[in-house]
Protein backbone atom coordinates (compact mmCIF):
# COMPACT_ATOMS: atom_id res chain seq x y z
CA MET A 1 152.93 72.41 -139.65
CA ALA A 2 154.92 69.64 -137.98
CA ASP A 3 153.24 66.76 -136.19
CA SER A 4 152.85 66.91 -132.43
CA SER A 5 153.61 63.74 -130.50
CA PHE A 6 153.98 62.05 -127.14
CA ASP A 7 155.32 58.71 -125.93
CA ILE A 8 153.46 56.09 -123.92
CA VAL A 9 155.83 54.33 -121.53
CA SER A 10 155.69 52.06 -118.52
CA LYS A 11 158.45 53.23 -116.19
CA VAL A 12 158.88 53.06 -112.44
CA ASP A 13 161.04 55.40 -110.38
CA ARG A 14 163.40 52.92 -108.69
CA GLN A 15 164.20 55.41 -105.91
CA GLU A 16 160.51 55.72 -105.01
CA VAL A 17 160.20 51.91 -104.84
CA ASP A 18 163.25 51.88 -102.56
CA ASN A 19 161.70 54.58 -100.36
CA ALA A 20 158.42 52.63 -100.14
CA LEU A 21 160.37 49.49 -99.19
CA ASN A 22 162.26 51.37 -96.47
CA GLN A 23 158.99 52.77 -95.09
CA ALA A 24 157.52 49.25 -95.03
CA VAL A 25 160.60 47.96 -93.16
CA LYS A 26 160.18 50.72 -90.58
CA GLU A 27 156.45 49.99 -90.11
CA ILE A 28 157.04 46.23 -89.79
CA SER A 29 159.71 46.80 -87.13
CA GLN A 30 157.35 49.04 -85.11
CA ARG A 31 154.07 47.12 -85.35
CA TYR A 32 153.03 45.07 -82.36
CA ASP A 33 151.60 42.16 -84.39
CA PHE A 34 155.01 41.58 -86.03
CA LYS A 35 157.06 41.49 -82.78
CA GLY A 36 159.14 38.32 -82.53
CA THR A 37 157.96 36.88 -85.86
CA ASN A 38 161.16 37.44 -87.88
CA ALA A 39 159.01 39.32 -90.42
CA SER A 40 161.05 41.17 -93.04
CA ILE A 41 160.98 42.71 -96.48
CA SER A 42 164.12 43.39 -98.50
CA TRP A 43 165.71 43.43 -101.93
CA SER A 44 166.95 40.04 -103.11
CA GLY A 45 168.78 40.85 -106.33
CA GLU A 46 166.20 42.37 -108.67
CA LYS A 47 163.27 40.95 -106.69
CA ILE A 48 161.66 41.94 -103.42
CA LEU A 49 161.63 39.19 -100.79
CA MET A 50 158.97 39.15 -98.06
CA GLN A 51 159.25 36.55 -95.32
CA ALA A 52 157.62 35.75 -91.99
CA ASN A 53 156.70 32.73 -89.87
CA GLY A 54 153.10 32.61 -91.12
CA GLU A 55 151.33 32.78 -94.45
CA GLU A 56 148.93 35.51 -93.26
CA ARG A 57 151.82 37.61 -91.95
CA VAL A 58 153.56 37.47 -95.35
CA LYS A 59 150.34 38.66 -96.96
CA ALA A 60 150.14 41.45 -94.37
CA ILE A 61 153.70 42.52 -95.29
CA LEU A 62 152.67 42.61 -98.96
CA ASP A 63 149.65 44.72 -98.02
CA ILE A 64 151.84 47.19 -96.10
CA PHE A 65 154.28 47.43 -99.03
CA GLN A 66 151.45 47.99 -101.52
CA SER A 67 150.01 50.80 -99.39
CA LYS A 68 153.44 52.47 -99.26
CA LEU A 69 153.75 52.20 -103.07
CA ILE A 70 150.33 53.82 -103.53
CA LYS A 71 151.27 56.70 -101.21
CA ARG A 72 154.39 57.26 -103.32
CA GLY A 73 152.39 57.38 -106.56
CA ILE A 74 153.52 54.04 -107.99
CA SER A 75 150.87 51.96 -109.76
CA LEU A 76 150.31 48.49 -108.32
CA LYS A 77 150.09 47.24 -111.92
CA SER A 78 153.88 47.52 -112.07
CA LEU A 79 154.28 45.20 -109.05
CA ASP A 80 154.31 41.55 -110.14
CA VAL A 81 153.69 39.21 -107.18
CA GLU A 82 154.78 35.64 -107.86
CA GLY A 83 151.99 33.34 -106.73
CA GLU A 84 151.15 32.45 -103.13
CA PRO A 85 153.53 32.45 -100.14
CA GLN A 86 155.75 29.34 -100.21
CA LEU A 87 156.91 27.44 -97.12
CA SER A 88 160.71 27.31 -97.00
CA GLY A 89 161.95 25.62 -93.83
CA LYS A 90 160.07 27.33 -91.00
CA GLU A 91 159.49 30.56 -92.93
CA TYR A 92 156.96 31.55 -95.55
CA LYS A 93 158.47 33.49 -98.45
CA LEU A 94 156.90 35.58 -101.16
CA PHE A 95 158.72 37.19 -104.08
CA ALA A 96 157.62 40.23 -106.06
CA SER A 97 159.27 42.11 -108.89
CA VAL A 98 158.85 45.55 -110.39
CA THR A 99 158.08 45.40 -114.11
CA GLU A 100 159.01 48.15 -116.54
CA GLY A 101 158.53 48.63 -120.24
CA ILE A 102 155.61 47.79 -122.48
CA SER A 103 155.83 44.38 -124.14
CA GLN A 104 155.25 44.06 -127.90
CA GLU A 105 151.78 42.51 -127.53
CA ASN A 106 150.71 45.12 -124.95
CA ALA A 107 151.97 47.90 -127.24
CA LYS A 108 149.93 46.38 -130.09
CA LYS A 109 146.83 46.34 -127.84
CA VAL A 110 147.26 50.05 -127.07
CA ALA A 111 147.92 50.89 -130.73
CA LYS A 112 144.80 48.95 -131.77
CA THR A 113 142.72 50.81 -129.16
CA ILE A 114 143.99 54.13 -130.53
CA ARG A 115 143.25 53.06 -134.11
CA ASP A 116 139.77 51.73 -133.35
CA GLU A 117 138.46 54.27 -130.83
CA GLY A 118 140.73 57.31 -131.15
CA PRO A 119 140.35 60.31 -133.45
CA LYS A 120 141.15 59.88 -137.15
CA GLY A 121 144.60 61.02 -138.25
CA VAL A 122 146.36 59.83 -135.09
CA LYS A 123 149.27 57.48 -135.74
CA ALA A 124 150.75 55.09 -133.16
CA GLN A 125 154.01 53.25 -133.73
CA VAL A 126 155.90 50.84 -131.48
CA GLN A 127 159.49 51.88 -130.69
CA GLY A 128 161.21 49.29 -128.52
CA ASP A 129 159.45 49.19 -125.14
CA GLU A 130 157.46 52.37 -125.74
CA LEU A 131 154.81 53.68 -128.11
CA ARG A 132 155.00 56.97 -130.02
CA VAL A 133 151.67 58.64 -130.79
CA SER A 134 151.63 61.50 -133.30
CA SER A 135 149.06 63.74 -134.95
CA LYS A 136 148.78 67.14 -136.59
CA SER A 137 146.28 68.23 -133.93
CA ARG A 138 147.23 68.60 -130.27
CA ASP A 139 143.54 68.30 -129.38
CA ASP A 140 143.51 64.81 -130.93
CA LEU A 141 146.52 63.83 -128.82
CA GLN A 142 144.79 65.02 -125.68
CA ALA A 143 141.69 63.04 -126.69
CA VAL A 144 143.89 59.93 -127.05
CA GLN A 145 145.35 60.51 -123.57
CA ALA A 146 141.85 60.85 -122.11
CA LEU A 147 140.76 57.68 -123.95
CA LEU A 148 143.71 55.66 -122.62
CA LYS A 149 143.29 56.94 -119.06
CA GLY A 150 139.70 55.69 -119.20
CA LYS A 151 140.78 52.20 -120.29
CA ASP A 152 141.84 49.60 -117.73
CA PHE A 153 145.01 47.97 -119.06
CA ASP A 154 146.73 45.27 -117.00
CA PHE A 155 149.97 47.29 -117.03
CA ALA A 156 150.86 50.81 -115.93
CA ILE A 157 151.20 53.56 -118.54
CA GLN A 158 152.54 57.10 -118.39
CA PHE A 159 152.67 59.85 -121.01
CA VAL A 160 156.04 61.57 -121.62
CA ASN A 161 157.76 63.79 -124.20
CA TYR A 162 154.63 65.73 -125.12
CA ARG A 163 155.65 68.16 -127.86
């Protein structure tokens, strides 16, 4: 019998991020506490730029954006916020980026977890920015998925191509 397998990836639906950003823009434009503060959130190349006239307001914009991402089913682990708000002229700015793909060292951490704690006979191999997990038993693969869902990695993971 052939091996069953699935892939562990870290992908983000760019359209859903865009939708969350648009919802945040709409909420910021309608909220009373942001009236007349030049508060905004927008794409700036590959990064997301949040700016307002106060440090706390920039953090509030980030909070709104994060809540919109959660509602759209996007893990906050894929949002990489770059430090604290920085003063630029009269405005505070904060940049965030959306990270995708599993780095080599993170893939090795996941593979080691599978080797150490997963069922025997399950193989994990790194393939670019994803990890292929294979086994003769589908039950073992499901046990691996349950194991990984229970772990708290510092990056988002999804399971695809289950066959």
